PDB file of C-alpha atoms and ligand atoms in Angstrom:
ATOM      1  CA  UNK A  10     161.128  91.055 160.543  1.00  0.00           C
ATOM      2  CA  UNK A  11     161.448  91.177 156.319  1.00  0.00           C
ATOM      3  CA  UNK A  12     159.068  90.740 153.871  1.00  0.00           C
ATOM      4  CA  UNK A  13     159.540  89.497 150.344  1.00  0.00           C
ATOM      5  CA  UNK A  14     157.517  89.612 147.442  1.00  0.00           C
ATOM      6  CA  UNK A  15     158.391  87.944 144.162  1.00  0.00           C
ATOM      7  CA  UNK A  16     157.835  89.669 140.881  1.00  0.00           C
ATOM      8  CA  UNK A  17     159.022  93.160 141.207  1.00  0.00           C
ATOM      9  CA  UNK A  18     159.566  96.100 138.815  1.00  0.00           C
ATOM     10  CA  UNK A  19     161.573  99.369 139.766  1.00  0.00           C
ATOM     11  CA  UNK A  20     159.419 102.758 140.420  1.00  0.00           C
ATOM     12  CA  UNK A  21     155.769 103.133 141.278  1.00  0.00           C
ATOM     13  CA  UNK A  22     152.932 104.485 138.890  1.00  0.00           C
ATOM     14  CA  UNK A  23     149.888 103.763 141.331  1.00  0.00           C
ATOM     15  CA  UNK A  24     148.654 102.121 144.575  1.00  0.00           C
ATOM     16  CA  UNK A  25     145.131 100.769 144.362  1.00  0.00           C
ATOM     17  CA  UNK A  26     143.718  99.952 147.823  1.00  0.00           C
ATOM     18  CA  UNK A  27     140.945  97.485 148.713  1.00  0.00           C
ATOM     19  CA  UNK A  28     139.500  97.831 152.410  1.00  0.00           C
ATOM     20  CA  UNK A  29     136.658  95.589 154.187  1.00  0.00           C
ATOM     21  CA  UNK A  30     135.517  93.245 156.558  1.00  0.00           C
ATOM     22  CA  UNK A  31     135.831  89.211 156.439  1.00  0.00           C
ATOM     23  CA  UNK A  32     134.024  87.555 153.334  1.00  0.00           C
ATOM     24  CA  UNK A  33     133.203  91.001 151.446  1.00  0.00           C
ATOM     25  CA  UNK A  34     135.627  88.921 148.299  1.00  0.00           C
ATOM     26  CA  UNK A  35     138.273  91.591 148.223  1.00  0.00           C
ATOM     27  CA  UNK A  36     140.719  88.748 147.611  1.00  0.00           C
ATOM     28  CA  UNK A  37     138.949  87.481 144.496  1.00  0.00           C
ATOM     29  CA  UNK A  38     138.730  91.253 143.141  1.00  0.00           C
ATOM     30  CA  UNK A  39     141.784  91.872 144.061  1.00  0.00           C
ATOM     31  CA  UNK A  40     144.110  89.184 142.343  1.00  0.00           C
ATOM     32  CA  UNK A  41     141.598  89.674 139.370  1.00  0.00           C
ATOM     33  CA  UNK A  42     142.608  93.626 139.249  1.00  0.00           C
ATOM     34  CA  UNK A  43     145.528  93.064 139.748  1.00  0.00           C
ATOM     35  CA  UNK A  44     145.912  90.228 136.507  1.00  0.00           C
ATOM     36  CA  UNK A  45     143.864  92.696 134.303  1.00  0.00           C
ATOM     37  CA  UNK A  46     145.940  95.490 135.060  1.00  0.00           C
ATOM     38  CA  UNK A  47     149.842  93.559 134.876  1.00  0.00           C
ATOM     39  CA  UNK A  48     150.354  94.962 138.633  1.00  0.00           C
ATOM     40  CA  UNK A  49     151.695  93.309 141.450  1.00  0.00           C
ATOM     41  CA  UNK A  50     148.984  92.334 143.885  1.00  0.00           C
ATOM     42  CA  UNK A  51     149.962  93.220 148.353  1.00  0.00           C
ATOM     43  CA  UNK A  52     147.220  90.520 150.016  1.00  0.00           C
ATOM     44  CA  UNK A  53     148.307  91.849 153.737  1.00  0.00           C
ATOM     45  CA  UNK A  54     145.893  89.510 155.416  1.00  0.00           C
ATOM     46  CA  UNK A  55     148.090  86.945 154.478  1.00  0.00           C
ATOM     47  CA  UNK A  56     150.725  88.301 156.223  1.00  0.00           C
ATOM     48  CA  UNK A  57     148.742  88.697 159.105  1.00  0.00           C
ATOM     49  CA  UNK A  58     147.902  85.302 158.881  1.00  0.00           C
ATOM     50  CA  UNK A  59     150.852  83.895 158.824  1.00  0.00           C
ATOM     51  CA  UNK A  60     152.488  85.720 161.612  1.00  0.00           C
ATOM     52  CA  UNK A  61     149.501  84.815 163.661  1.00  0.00           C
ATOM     53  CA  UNK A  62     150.417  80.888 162.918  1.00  0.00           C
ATOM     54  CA  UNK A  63     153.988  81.095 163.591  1.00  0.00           C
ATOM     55  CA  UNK A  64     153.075  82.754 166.734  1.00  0.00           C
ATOM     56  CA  UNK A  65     150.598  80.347 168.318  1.00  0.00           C
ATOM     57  CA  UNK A  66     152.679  77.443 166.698  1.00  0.00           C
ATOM     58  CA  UNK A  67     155.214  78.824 168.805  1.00  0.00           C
ATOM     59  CA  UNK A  68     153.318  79.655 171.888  1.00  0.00           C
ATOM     60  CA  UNK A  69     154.255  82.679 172.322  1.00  0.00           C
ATOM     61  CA  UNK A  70     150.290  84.092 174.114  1.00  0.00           C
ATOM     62  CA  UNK A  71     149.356  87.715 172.740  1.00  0.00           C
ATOM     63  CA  UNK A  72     150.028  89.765 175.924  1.00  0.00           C
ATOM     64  CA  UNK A  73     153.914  88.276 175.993  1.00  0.00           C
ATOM     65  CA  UNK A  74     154.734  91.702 174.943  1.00  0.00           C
ATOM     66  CA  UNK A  75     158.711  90.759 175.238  1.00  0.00           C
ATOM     67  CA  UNK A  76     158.915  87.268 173.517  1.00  0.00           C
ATOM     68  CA  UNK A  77     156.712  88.702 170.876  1.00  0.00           C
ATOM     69  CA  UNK A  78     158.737  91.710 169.691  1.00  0.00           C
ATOM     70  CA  UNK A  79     162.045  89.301 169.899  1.00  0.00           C
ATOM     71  CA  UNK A  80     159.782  86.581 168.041  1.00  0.00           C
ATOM     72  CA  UNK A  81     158.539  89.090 165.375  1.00  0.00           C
ATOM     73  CA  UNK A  82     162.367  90.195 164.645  1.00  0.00           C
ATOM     74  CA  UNK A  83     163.236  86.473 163.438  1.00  0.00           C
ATOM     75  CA  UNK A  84     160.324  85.970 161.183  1.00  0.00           C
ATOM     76  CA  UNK A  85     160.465  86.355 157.028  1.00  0.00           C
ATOM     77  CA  UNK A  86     157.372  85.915 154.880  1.00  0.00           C
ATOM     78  CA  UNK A  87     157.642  85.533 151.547  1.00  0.00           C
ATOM     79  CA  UNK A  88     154.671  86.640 149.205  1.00  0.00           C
ATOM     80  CA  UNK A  89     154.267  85.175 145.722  1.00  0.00           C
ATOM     81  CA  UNK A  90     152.978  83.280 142.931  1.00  0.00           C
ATOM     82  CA  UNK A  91     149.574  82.370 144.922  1.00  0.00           C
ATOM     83  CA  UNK A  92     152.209  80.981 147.584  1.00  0.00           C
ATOM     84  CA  UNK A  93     152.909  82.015 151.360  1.00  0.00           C
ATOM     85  CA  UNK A  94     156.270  81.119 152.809  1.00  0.00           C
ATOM     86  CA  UNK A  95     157.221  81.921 156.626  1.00  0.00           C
ATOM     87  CA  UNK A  96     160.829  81.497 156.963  1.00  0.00           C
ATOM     88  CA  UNK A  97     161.199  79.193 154.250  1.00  0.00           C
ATOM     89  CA  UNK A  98     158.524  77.039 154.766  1.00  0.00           C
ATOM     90  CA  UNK A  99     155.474  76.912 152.528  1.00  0.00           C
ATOM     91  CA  UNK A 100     152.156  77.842 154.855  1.00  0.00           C
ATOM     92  CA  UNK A 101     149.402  78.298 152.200  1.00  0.00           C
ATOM     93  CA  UNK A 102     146.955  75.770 152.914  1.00  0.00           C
ATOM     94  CA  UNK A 103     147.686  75.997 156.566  1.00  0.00           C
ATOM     95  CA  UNK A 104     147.145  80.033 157.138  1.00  0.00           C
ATOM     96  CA  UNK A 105     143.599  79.534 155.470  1.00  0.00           C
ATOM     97  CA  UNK A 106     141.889  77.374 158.193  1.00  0.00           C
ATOM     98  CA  UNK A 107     138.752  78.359 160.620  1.00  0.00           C
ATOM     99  CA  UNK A 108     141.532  78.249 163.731  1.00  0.00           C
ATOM    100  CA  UNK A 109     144.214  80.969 161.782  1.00  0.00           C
ATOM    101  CA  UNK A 110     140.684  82.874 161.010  1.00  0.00           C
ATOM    102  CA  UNK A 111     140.540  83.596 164.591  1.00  0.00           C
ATOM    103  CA  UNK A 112     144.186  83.928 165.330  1.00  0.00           C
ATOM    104  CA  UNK A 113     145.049  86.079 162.628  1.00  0.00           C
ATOM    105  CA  UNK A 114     141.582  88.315 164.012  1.00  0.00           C
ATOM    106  CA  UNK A 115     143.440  88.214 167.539  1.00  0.00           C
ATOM    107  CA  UNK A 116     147.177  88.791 166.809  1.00  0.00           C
ATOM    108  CA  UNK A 117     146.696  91.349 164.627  1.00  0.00           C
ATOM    109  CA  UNK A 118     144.901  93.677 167.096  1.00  0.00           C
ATOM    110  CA  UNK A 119     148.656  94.053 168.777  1.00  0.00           C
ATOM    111  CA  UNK A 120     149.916  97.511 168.180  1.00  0.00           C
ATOM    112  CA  UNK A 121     153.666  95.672 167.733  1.00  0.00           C
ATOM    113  CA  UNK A 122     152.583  93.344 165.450  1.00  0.00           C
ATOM    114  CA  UNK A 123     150.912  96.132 163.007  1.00  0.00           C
ATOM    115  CA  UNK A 124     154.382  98.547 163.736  1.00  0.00           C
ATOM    116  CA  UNK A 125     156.530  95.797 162.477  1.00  0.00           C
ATOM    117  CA  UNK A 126     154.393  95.251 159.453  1.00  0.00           C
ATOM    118  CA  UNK A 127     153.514  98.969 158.348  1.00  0.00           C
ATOM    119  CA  UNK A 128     157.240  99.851 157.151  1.00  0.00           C
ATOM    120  CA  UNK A 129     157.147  96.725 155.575  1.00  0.00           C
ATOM    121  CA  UNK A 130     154.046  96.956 153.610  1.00  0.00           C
ATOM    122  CA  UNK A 131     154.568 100.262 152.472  1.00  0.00           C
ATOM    123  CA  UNK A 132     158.243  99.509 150.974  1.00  0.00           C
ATOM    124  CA  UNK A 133     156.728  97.688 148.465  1.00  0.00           C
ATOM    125  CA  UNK A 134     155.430 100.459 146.469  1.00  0.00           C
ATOM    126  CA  UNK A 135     158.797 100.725 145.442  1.00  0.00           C
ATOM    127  CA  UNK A 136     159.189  98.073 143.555  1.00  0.00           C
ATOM    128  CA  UNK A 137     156.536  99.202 140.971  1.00  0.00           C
ATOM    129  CA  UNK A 138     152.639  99.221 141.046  1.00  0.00           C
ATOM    130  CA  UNK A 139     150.147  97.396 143.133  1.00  0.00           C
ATOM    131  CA  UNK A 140     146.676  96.655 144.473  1.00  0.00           C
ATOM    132  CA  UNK A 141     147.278  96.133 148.232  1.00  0.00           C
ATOM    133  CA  UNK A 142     144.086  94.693 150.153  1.00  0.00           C
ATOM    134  CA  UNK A 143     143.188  94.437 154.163  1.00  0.00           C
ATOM    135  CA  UNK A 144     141.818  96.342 156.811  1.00  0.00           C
ATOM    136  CA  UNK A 145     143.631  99.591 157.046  1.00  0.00           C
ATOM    137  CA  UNK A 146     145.193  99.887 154.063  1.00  0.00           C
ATOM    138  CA  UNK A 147     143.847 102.796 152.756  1.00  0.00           C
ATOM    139  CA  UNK A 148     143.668 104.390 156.399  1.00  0.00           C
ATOM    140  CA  UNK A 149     146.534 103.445 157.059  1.00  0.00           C
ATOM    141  CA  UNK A 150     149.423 102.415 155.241  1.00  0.00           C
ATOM    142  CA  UNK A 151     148.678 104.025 151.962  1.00  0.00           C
ATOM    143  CA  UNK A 152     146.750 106.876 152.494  1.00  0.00           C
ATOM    144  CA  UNK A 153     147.799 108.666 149.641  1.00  0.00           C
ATOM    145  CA  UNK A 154     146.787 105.755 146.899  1.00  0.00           C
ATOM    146  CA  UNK A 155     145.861 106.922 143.619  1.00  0.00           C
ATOM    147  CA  UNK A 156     142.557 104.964 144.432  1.00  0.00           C
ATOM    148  CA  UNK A 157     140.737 103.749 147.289  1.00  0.00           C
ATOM    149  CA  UNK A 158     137.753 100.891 147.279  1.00  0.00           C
ATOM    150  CA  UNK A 159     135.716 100.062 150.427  1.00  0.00           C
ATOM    151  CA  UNK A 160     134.140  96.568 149.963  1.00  0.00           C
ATOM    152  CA  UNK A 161     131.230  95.298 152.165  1.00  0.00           C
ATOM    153  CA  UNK A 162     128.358  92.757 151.967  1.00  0.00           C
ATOM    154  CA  UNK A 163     125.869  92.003 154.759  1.00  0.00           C
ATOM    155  CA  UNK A 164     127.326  89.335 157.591  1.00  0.00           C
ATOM    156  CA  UNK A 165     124.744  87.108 156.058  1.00  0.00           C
ATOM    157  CA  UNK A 166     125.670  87.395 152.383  1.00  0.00           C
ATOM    158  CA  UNK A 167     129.052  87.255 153.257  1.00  0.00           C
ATOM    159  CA  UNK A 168     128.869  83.615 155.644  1.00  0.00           C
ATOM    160  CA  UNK A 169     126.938  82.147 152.494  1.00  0.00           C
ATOM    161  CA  UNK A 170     129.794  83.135 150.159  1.00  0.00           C
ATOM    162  CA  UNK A 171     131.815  81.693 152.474  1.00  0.00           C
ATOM    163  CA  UNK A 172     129.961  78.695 153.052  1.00  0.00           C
ATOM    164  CA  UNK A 173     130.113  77.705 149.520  1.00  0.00           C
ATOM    165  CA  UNK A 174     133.605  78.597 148.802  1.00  0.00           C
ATOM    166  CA  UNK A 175     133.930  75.852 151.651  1.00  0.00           C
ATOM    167  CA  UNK A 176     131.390  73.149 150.120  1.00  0.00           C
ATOM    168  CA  UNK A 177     132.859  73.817 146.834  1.00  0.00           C
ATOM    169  CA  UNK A 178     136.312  72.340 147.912  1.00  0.00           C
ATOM    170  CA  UNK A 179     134.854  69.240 149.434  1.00  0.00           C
ATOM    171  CA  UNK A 180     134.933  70.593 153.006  1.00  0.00           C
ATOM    172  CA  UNK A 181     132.853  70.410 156.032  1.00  0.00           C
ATOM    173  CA  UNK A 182     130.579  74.113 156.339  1.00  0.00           C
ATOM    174  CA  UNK A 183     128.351  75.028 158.616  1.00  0.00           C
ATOM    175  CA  UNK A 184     126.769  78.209 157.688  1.00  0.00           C
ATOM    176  CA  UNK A 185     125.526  79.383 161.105  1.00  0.00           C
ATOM    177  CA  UNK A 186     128.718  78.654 162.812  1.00  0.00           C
ATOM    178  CA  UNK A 187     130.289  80.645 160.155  1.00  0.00           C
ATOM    179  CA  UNK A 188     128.147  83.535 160.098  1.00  0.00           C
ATOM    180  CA  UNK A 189     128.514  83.805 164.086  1.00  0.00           C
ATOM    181  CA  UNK A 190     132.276  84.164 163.365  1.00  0.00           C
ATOM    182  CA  UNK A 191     132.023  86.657 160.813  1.00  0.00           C
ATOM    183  CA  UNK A 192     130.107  88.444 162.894  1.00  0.00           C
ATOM    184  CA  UNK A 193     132.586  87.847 165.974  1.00  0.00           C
ATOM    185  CA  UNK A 194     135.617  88.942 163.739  1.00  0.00           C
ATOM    186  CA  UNK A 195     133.586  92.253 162.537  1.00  0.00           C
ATOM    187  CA  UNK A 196     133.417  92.961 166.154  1.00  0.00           C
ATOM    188  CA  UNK A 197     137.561  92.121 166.681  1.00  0.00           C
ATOM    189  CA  UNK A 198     138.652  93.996 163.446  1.00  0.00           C
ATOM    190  CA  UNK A 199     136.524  97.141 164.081  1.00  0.00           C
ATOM    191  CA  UNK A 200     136.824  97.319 167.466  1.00  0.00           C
ATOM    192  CA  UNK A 201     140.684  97.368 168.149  1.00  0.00           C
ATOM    193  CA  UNK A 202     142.241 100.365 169.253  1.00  0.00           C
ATOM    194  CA  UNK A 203     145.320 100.668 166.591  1.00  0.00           C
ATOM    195  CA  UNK A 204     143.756 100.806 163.000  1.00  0.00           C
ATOM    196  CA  UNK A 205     140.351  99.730 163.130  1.00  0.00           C
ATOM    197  CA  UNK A 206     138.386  98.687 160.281  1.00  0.00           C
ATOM    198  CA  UNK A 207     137.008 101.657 158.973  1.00  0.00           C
ATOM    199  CA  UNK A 208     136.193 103.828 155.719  1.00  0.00           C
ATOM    200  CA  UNK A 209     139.022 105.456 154.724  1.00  0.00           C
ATOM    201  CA  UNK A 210     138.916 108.715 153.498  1.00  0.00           C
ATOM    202  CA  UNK A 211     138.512 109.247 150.162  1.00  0.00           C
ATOM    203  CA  UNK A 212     137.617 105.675 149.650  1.00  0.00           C
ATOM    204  CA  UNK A 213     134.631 104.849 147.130  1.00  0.00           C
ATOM    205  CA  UNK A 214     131.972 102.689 149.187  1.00  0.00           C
ATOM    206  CA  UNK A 215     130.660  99.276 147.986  1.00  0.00           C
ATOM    207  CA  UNK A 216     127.988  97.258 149.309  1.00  0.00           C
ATOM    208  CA  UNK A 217     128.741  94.008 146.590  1.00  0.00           C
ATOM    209  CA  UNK A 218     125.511  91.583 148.487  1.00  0.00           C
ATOM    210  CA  UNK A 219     123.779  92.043 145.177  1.00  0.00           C
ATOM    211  CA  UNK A 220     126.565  92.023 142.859  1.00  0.00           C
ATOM    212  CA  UNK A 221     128.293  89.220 140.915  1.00  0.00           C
ATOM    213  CA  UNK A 222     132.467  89.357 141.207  1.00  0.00           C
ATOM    214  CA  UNK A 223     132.473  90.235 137.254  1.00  0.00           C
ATOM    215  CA  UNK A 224     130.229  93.157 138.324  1.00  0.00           C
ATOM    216  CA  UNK A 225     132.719  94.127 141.247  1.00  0.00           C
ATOM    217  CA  UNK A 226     135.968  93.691 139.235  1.00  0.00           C
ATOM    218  CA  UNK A 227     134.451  95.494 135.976  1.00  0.00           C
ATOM    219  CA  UNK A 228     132.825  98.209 138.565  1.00  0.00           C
ATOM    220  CA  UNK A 229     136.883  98.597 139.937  1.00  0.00           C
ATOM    221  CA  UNK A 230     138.510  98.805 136.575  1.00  0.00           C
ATOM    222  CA  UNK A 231     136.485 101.630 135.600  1.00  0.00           C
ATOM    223  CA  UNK A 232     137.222 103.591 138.392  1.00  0.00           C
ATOM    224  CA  UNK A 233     140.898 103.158 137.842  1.00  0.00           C
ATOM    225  CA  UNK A 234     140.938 103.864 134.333  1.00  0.00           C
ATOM    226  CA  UNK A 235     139.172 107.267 135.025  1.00  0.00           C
ATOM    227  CA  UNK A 236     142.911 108.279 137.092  1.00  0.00           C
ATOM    228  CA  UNK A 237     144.259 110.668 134.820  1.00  0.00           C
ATOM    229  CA  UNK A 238     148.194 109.561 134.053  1.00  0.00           C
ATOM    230  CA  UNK A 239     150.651 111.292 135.394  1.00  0.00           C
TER     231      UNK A 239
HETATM  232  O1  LIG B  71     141.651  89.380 155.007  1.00  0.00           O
HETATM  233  P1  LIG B  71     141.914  88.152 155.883  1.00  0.00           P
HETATM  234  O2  LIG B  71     140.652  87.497 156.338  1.00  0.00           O
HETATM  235  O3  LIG B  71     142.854  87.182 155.249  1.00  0.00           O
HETATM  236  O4  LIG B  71     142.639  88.754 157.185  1.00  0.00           O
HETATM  237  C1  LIG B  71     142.959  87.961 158.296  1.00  0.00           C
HETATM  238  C2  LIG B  71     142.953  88.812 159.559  1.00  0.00           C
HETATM  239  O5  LIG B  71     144.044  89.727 159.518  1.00  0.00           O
HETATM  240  C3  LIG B  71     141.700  89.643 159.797  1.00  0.00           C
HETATM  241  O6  LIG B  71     140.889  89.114 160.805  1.00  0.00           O
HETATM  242  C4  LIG B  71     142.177  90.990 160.217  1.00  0.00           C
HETATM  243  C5  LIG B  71     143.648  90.996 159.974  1.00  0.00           C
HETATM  244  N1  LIG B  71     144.079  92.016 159.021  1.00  0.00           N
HETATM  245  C6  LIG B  71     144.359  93.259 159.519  1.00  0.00           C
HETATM  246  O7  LIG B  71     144.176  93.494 160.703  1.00  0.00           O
HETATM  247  N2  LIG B  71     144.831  94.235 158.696  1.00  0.00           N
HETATM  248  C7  LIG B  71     145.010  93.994 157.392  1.00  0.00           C
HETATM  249  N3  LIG B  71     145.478  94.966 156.600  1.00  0.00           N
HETATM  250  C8  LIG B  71     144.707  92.722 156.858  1.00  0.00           C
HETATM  251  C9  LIG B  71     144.225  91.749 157.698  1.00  0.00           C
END
């Protein structure tokens, strides 16, 4: 497997991390930071995402243990200017529907799937600084970052963000079938066996349900500009 990511610049001054369930707007935050700040910005759920769709789009069922290592040794995603490419072909719209919501939930509780992705991921520190955001990425793949956030809303304040986000482009939303599969993916993405959601150490706590995304970025830059330079 390879992963690109466009933009790059040699050596590594810091790794911000942003950890959390479904809905909690790391994303937002996160691309926001990462503008403010002239770093490069990791979103790993993407990645997730669009293994998961070449995957099912390729039948290839979670517990096929062999056709998915030999499946996950062909594919290339390419990370960049807002875009998501899986080898060669552009898959942004398509890794952000309800369906990939669930599939990405699914495929990425396979240990092979996160053991092909980890090296990956954590190459790109080299190529100069970064906000990386997910589900284990402060637990897991950088567990030495400079700084560590832990974003989290309620289920309920989290389906209504969603809800509008969904409205606001013109689509169909239903909020209670979306809050029943936040709640459903909380359950998946905490309850796997290899990197569970979690708190990772060291990681300052957020609860944003109250908070307005200028609040949550502005609360994030402050924290970061506290790291002494090195
Ligand atoms: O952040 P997101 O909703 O785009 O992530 C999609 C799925 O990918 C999510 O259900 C869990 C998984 N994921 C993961 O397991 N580890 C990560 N670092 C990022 C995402």
């Amino acid at each position: 497997m390879s992963l690109w990511t466009w933009a790059t610049w040699p050596g590594c001054d810091m790794v911000i991390t942003i950890d959390g369930p479904a809905g909690a707007g790391k994303s937002s935050v996160a691309k926001r930071v990462a503008r403010e700040l002239g770093i490069k910005y990791l979103d790993t759920g993407a990645i997730y995402r669009a293994i998961a769709l070449i995957l099912a789009e390729a039948e290839i069922r979670p517990d096929h243990d062999e056709y998915l290592r030999e499946a996950l040794g062909k594919i290339s995603v390419e990370l960049g200017d807002g875009k998501v490419l899986v080898n060669g072909f552009d898959v942004s719209g398509e890794i952000r529907t309800p369906e990939v919501d669930g599939l990405s939930s699914v495929y990425s509780a396979i240990p092979a799937v996160r053991e092909a992705l980890l090296g990956l991921q954590q190459e790109q520190k080299n190529y100069g600084s970064i906000i990386a955001e997910g589900r284990d990425v402060g637990s897991v793949v950088f567990p030495d970052a400079e700084a560590k956030f832990f974003l989290t809303a309620t289920p309920e304040a989290r389906a209504k963000r969603r809800f509008n986000e969904r409205r606001a482009k013109g689509e169909e939303a239903d909020y209670q079938q979306i809050l029943a599969a936040i709640i459903q993916r909380d359950k998946n993405d905490s309850g796997r066996e290899t990197a569970p959601l979690k708190v990772p150490e060291g990681a300052v706590y957020l609860d944003t349900s109250d908070m307005t995304e200028d609040e949550v970025l502005q609360f994030i830059l402050d924290k970061v500009r506290e790291i002494p330079e090195k």
